[in-house]
CSV table of C-alpha atoms in Angstrom, one decimal:
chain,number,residue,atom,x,y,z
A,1,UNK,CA,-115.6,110.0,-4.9
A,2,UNK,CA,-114.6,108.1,-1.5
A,3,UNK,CA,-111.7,106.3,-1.4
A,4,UNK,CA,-112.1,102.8,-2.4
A,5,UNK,CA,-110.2,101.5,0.7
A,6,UNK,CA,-113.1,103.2,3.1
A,7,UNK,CA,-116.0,102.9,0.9
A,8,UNK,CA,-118.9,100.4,2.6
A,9,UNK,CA,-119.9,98.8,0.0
A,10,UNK,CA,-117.0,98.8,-2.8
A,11,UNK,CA,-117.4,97.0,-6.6
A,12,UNK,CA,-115.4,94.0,-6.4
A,13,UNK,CA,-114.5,92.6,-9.6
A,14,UNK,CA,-113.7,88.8,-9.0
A,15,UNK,CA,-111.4,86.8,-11.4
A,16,UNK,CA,-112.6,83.5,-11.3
A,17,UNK,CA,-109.1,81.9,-12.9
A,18,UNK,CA,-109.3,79.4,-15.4
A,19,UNK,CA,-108.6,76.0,-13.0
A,20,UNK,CA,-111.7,77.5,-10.9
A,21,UNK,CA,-113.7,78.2,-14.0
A,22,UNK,CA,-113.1,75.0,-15.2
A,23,UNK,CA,-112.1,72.1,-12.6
A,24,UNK,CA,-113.5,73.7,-9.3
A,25,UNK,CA,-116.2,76.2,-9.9
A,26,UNK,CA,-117.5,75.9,-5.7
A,27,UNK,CA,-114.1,78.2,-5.1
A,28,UNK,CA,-115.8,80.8,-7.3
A,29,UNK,CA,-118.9,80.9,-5.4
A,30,UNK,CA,-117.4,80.3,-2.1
A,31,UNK,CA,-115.3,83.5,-2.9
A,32,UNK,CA,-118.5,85.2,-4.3
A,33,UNK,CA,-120.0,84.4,-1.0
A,34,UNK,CA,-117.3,85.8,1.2
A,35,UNK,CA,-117.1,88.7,-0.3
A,36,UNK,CA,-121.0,89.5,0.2
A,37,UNK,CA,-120.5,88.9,3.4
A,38,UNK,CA,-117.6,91.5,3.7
A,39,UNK,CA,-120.0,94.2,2.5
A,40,UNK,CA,-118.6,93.7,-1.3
A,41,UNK,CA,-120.9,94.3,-4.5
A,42,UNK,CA,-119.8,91.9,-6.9
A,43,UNK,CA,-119.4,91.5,-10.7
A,44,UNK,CA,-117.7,88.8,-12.6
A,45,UNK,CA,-116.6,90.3,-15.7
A,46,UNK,CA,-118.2,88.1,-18.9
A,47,UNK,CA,-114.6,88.9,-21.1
A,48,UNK,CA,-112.0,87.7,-18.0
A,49,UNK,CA,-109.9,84.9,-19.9
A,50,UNK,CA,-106.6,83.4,-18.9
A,51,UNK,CA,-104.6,86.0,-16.9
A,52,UNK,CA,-101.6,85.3,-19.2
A,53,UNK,CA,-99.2,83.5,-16.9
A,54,UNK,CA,-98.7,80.4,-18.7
A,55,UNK,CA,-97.7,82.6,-21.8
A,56,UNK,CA,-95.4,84.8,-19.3
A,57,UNK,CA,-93.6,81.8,-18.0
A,58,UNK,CA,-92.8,80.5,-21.1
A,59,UNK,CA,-91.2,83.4,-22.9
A,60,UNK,CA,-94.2,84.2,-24.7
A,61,UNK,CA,-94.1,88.0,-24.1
A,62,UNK,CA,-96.2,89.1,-27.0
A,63,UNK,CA,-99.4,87.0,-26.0
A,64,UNK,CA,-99.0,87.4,-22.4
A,65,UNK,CA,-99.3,91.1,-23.8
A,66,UNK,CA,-102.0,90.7,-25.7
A,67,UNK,CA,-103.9,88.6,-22.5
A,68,UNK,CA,-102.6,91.2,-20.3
A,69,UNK,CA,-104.5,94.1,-22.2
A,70,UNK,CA,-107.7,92.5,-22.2
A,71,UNK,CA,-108.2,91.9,-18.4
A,72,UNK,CA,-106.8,95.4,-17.8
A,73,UNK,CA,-109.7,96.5,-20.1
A,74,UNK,CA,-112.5,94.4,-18.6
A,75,UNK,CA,-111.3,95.3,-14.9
A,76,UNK,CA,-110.9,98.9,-14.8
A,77,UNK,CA,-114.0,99.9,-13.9
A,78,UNK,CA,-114.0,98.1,-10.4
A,79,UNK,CA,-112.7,99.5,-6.9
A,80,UNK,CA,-111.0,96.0,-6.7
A,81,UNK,CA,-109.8,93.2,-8.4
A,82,UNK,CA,-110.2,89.8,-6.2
A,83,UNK,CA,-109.0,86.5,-6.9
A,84,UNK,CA,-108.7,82.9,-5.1
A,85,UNK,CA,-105.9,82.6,-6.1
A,86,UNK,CA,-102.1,83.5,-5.1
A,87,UNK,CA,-100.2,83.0,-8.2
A,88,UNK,CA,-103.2,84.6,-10.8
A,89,UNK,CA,-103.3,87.6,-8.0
A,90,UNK,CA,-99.4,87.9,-8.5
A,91,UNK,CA,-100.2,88.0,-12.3
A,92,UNK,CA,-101.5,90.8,-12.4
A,93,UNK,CA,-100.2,92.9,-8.9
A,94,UNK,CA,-96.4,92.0,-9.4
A,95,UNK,CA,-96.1,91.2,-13.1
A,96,UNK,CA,-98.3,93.0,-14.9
A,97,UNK,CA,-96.6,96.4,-14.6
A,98,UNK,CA,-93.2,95.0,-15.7
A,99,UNK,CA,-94.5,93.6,-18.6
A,100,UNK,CA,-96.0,96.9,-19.9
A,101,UNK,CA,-92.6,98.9,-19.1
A,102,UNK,CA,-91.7,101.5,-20.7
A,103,UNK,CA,-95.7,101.4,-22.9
A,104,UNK,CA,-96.6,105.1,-23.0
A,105,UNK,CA,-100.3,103.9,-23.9
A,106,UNK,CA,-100.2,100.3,-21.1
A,107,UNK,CA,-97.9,100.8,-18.3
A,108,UNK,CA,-99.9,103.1,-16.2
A,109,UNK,CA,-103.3,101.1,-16.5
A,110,UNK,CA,-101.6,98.4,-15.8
A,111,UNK,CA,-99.6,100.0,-12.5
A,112,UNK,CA,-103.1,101.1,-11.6
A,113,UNK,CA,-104.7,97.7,-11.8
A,114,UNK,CA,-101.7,96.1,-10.4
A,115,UNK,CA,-102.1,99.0,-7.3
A,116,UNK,CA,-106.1,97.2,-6.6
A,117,UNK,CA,-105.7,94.0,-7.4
A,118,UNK,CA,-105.7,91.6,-4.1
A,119,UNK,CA,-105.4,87.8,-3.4
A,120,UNK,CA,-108.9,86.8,-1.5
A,121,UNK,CA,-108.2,85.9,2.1
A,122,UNK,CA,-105.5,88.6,1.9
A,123,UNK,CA,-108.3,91.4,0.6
A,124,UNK,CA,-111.1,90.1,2.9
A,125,UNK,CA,-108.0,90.5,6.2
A,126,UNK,CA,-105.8,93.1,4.8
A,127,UNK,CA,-108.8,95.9,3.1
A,128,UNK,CA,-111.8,94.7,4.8
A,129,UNK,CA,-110.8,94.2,9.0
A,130,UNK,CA,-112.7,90.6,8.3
A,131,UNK,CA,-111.2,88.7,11.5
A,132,UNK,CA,-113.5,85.5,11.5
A,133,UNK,CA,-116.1,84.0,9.9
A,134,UNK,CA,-119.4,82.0,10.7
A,135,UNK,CA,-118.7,78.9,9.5
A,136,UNK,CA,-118.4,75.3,11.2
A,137,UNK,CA,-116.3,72.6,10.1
A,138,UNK,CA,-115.5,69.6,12.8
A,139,UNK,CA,-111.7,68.5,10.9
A,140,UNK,CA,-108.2,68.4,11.6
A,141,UNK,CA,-106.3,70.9,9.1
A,142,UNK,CA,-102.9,71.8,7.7
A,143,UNK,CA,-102.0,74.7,5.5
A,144,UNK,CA,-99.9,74.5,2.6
A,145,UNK,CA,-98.0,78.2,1.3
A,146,UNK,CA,-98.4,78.3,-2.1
A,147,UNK,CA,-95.4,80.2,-3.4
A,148,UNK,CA,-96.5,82.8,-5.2
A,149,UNK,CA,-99.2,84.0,-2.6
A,150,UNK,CA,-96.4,83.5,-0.1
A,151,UNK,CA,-93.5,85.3,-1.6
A,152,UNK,CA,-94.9,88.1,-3.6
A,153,UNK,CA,-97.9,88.9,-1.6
A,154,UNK,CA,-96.6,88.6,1.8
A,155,UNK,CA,-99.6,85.9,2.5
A,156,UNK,CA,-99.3,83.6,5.2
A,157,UNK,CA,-100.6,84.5,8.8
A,158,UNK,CA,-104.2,86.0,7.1
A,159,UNK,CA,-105.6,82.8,6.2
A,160,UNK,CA,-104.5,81.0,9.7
A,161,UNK,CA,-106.2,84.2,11.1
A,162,UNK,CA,-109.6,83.3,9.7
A,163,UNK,CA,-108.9,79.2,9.9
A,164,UNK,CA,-108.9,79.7,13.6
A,165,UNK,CA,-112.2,81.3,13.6
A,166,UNK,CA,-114.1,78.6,11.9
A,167,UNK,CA,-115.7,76.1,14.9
A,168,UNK,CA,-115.0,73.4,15.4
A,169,UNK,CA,-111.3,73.0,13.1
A,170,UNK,CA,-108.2,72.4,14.6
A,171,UNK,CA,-105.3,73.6,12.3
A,172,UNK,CA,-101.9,72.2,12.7
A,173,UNK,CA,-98.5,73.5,11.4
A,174,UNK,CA,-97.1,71.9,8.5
A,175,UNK,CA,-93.5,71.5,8.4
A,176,UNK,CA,-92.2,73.3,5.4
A,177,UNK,CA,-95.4,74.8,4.9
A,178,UNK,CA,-93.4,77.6,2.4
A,179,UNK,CA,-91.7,75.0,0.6
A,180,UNK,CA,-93.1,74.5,-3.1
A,181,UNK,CA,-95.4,71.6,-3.6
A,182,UNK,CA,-93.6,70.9,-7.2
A,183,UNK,CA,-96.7,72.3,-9.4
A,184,UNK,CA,-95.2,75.3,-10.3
A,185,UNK,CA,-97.6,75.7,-13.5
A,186,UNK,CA,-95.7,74.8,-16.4
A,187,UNK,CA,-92.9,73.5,-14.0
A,188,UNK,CA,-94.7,70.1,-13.6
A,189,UNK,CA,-94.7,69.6,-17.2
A,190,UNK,CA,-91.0,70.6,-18.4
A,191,UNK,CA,-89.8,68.5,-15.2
A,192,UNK,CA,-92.0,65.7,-14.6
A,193,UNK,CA,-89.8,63.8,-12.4
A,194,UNK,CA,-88.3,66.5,-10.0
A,195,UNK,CA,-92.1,67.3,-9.8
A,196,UNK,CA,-93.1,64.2,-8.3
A,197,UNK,CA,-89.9,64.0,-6.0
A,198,UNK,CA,-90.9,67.1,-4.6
A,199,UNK,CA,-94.8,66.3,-4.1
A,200,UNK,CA,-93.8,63.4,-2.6
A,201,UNK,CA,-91.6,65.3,-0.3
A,202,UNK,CA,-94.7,67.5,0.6
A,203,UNK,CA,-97.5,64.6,1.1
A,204,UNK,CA,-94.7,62.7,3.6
A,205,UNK,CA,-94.8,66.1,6.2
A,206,UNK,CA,-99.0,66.5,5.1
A,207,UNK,CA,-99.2,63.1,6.6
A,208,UNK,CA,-97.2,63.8,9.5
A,209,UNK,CA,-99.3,66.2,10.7
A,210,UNK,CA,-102.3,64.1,11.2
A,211,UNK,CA,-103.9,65.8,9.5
A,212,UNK,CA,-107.3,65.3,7.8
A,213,UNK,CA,-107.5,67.9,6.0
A,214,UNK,CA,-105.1,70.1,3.5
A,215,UNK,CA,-105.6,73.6,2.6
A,216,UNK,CA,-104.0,76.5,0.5
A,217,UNK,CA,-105.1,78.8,-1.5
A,218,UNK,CA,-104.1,78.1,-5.0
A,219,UNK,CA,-106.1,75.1,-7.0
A,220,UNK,CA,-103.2,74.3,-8.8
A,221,UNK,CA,-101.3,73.6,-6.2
A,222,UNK,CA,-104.3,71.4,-4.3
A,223,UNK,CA,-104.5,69.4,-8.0
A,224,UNK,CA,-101.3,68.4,-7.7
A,225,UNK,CA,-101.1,67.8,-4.2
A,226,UNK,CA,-104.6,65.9,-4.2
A,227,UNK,CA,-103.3,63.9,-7.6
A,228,UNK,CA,-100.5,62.4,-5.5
A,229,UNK,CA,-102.3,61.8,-1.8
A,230,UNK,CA,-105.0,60.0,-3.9
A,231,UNK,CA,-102.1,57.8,-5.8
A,232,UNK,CA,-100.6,56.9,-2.9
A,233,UNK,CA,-104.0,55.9,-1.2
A,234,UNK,CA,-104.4,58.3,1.2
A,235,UNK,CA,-107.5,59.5,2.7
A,236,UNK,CA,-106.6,62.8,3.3
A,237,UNK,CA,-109.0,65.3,1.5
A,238,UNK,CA,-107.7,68.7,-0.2
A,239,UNK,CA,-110.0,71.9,-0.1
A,240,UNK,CA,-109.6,75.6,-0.8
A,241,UNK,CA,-109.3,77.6,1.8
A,242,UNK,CA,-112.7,79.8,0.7
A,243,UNK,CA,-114.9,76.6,0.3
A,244,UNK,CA,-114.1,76.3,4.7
A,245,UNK,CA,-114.0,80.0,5.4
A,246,UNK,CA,-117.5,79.9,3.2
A,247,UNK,CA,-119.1,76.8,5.4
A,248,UNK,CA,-119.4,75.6,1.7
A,249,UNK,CA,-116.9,72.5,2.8
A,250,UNK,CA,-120.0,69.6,2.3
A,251,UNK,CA,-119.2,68.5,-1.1
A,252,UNK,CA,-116.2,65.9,-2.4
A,253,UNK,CA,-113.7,67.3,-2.0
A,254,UNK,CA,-110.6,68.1,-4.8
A,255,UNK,CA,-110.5,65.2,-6.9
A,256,UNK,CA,-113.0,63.1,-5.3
A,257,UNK,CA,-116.2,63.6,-7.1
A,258,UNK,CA,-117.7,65.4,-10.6
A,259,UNK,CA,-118.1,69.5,-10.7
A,260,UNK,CA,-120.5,71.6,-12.8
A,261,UNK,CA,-119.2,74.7,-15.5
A,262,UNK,CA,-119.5,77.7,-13.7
């Protein structure tokens, strides 16, 4: 069998996440589109559930386990495992093996999974040799670095790579683009306060840019952004990066209007 890396038209398994699943389904089929147009097959596994990283965070080691074991099982069969999303993606590719440590039965499937398990823009740059897209979208952009995408993925300069391509954008630096937005998953919840100090850090420099648009590639941490630019009035509008790399950037944007299940 070819490797997986060379193969034309590879099995992508995609894992939708549950904020995409169930707050913003168009990043599913935005990344479901991209992917097609890398060449990809593409299944989206009917048992995916939570990756397990709320559990993980918390301390909850046996049901992050138990999580764990049943995306390993439902993924396997795939050349790749593709998600939208930075933090989920670092789930599985930077977490999962440690969590299995030492699991005669668990710690090599999960090393294995870990070994083909990509963040989107990052597999559609990095695997693929994708260097633009065909999509059109006349705005003024900034980027935010989500931190786990950033810091255990090496993502940053792949999704400005494919942001430049789409006609018609202009995207402008964000100062402290790598500094957390104050989500942080559970974070936001233990720590209300420092959350919203720090959010309101990050929509002060979004604003400075001019900006019209903001962009990452986590939904969690475009909820929380979005959450605080709309409290504070603003009219700057909050997108996933694969909805404008897609040209699927026509709808309301995060928080501005109802979604459908996927």
């Amino acid at each position: 069998m070819a490797d997986a890396n060379t193969k034309s038209n590879p099995h992508v398994a995609l894992l939708v996440t549950c904020l995409v699943d169930l707050m913003r389904p168009e990043i599913g089929f935005a990344a479901v589109k991209l992917l097609e147009q890398a060449g990809c097959r593409v299944s989206v596994p009917e048992a995916q559930t939570c990756c397990g990283q709320p559990a993980y965070n918390s301390g909850d080691r046996a049901d992050a386990q138990a999580i764990a074991r049943q995306v390993i099982a439902a993924f396997e069969p795939y050349d790749f495992v593709v998600v939208p999303s930075g933090s989920c993606a670092g789930m599985l590719h930077a977490h999962y093996p440690a969590l299995f440590a030492g699991d005669a039965a668990w710690e090599k499937r999960a090393q294995a999974l870990a070994a083909k398990t990509h963040e989107l823009v990052s597999f559609l740059t990095d695997q693929r040799g994708i260097t633009g897209v065909p999509a059109h979208l006349d705005a003024v952009a900034t980027y935010h670095d989500s931190c786990s995408g950033l810091r255990e993925l090496g993502i940053r300069e792949q999704p400005r790579r494919l942001l430049r391509s789409v006609a018609g954008l202009t995207l402008r630096e964000l100062e402290g683009s790598n500094v957390c937005c104050g989500f942080g998953g559970t974070f936001c919840v233990k720590y209300g306060a420092i959350s919203d100090r720090i959010v309101a850090d990050k929509t002060a420099d979004i604003a400075a840019t001019g900006a019209d648009l903001l962009l990452a590639g986590d939904l969690g941490c475009l909820m929380n952004m979005a959450g605080k630019l709309s409290r504070q009035g603003s009219r700057i509008e909050c997108r996933h990066v694969a909805e404008v790399l897609a040209d699927m950037a026509d709808g309301p944007a995060i928080g501005r209007g109802p979604v459908e299940p996927l």
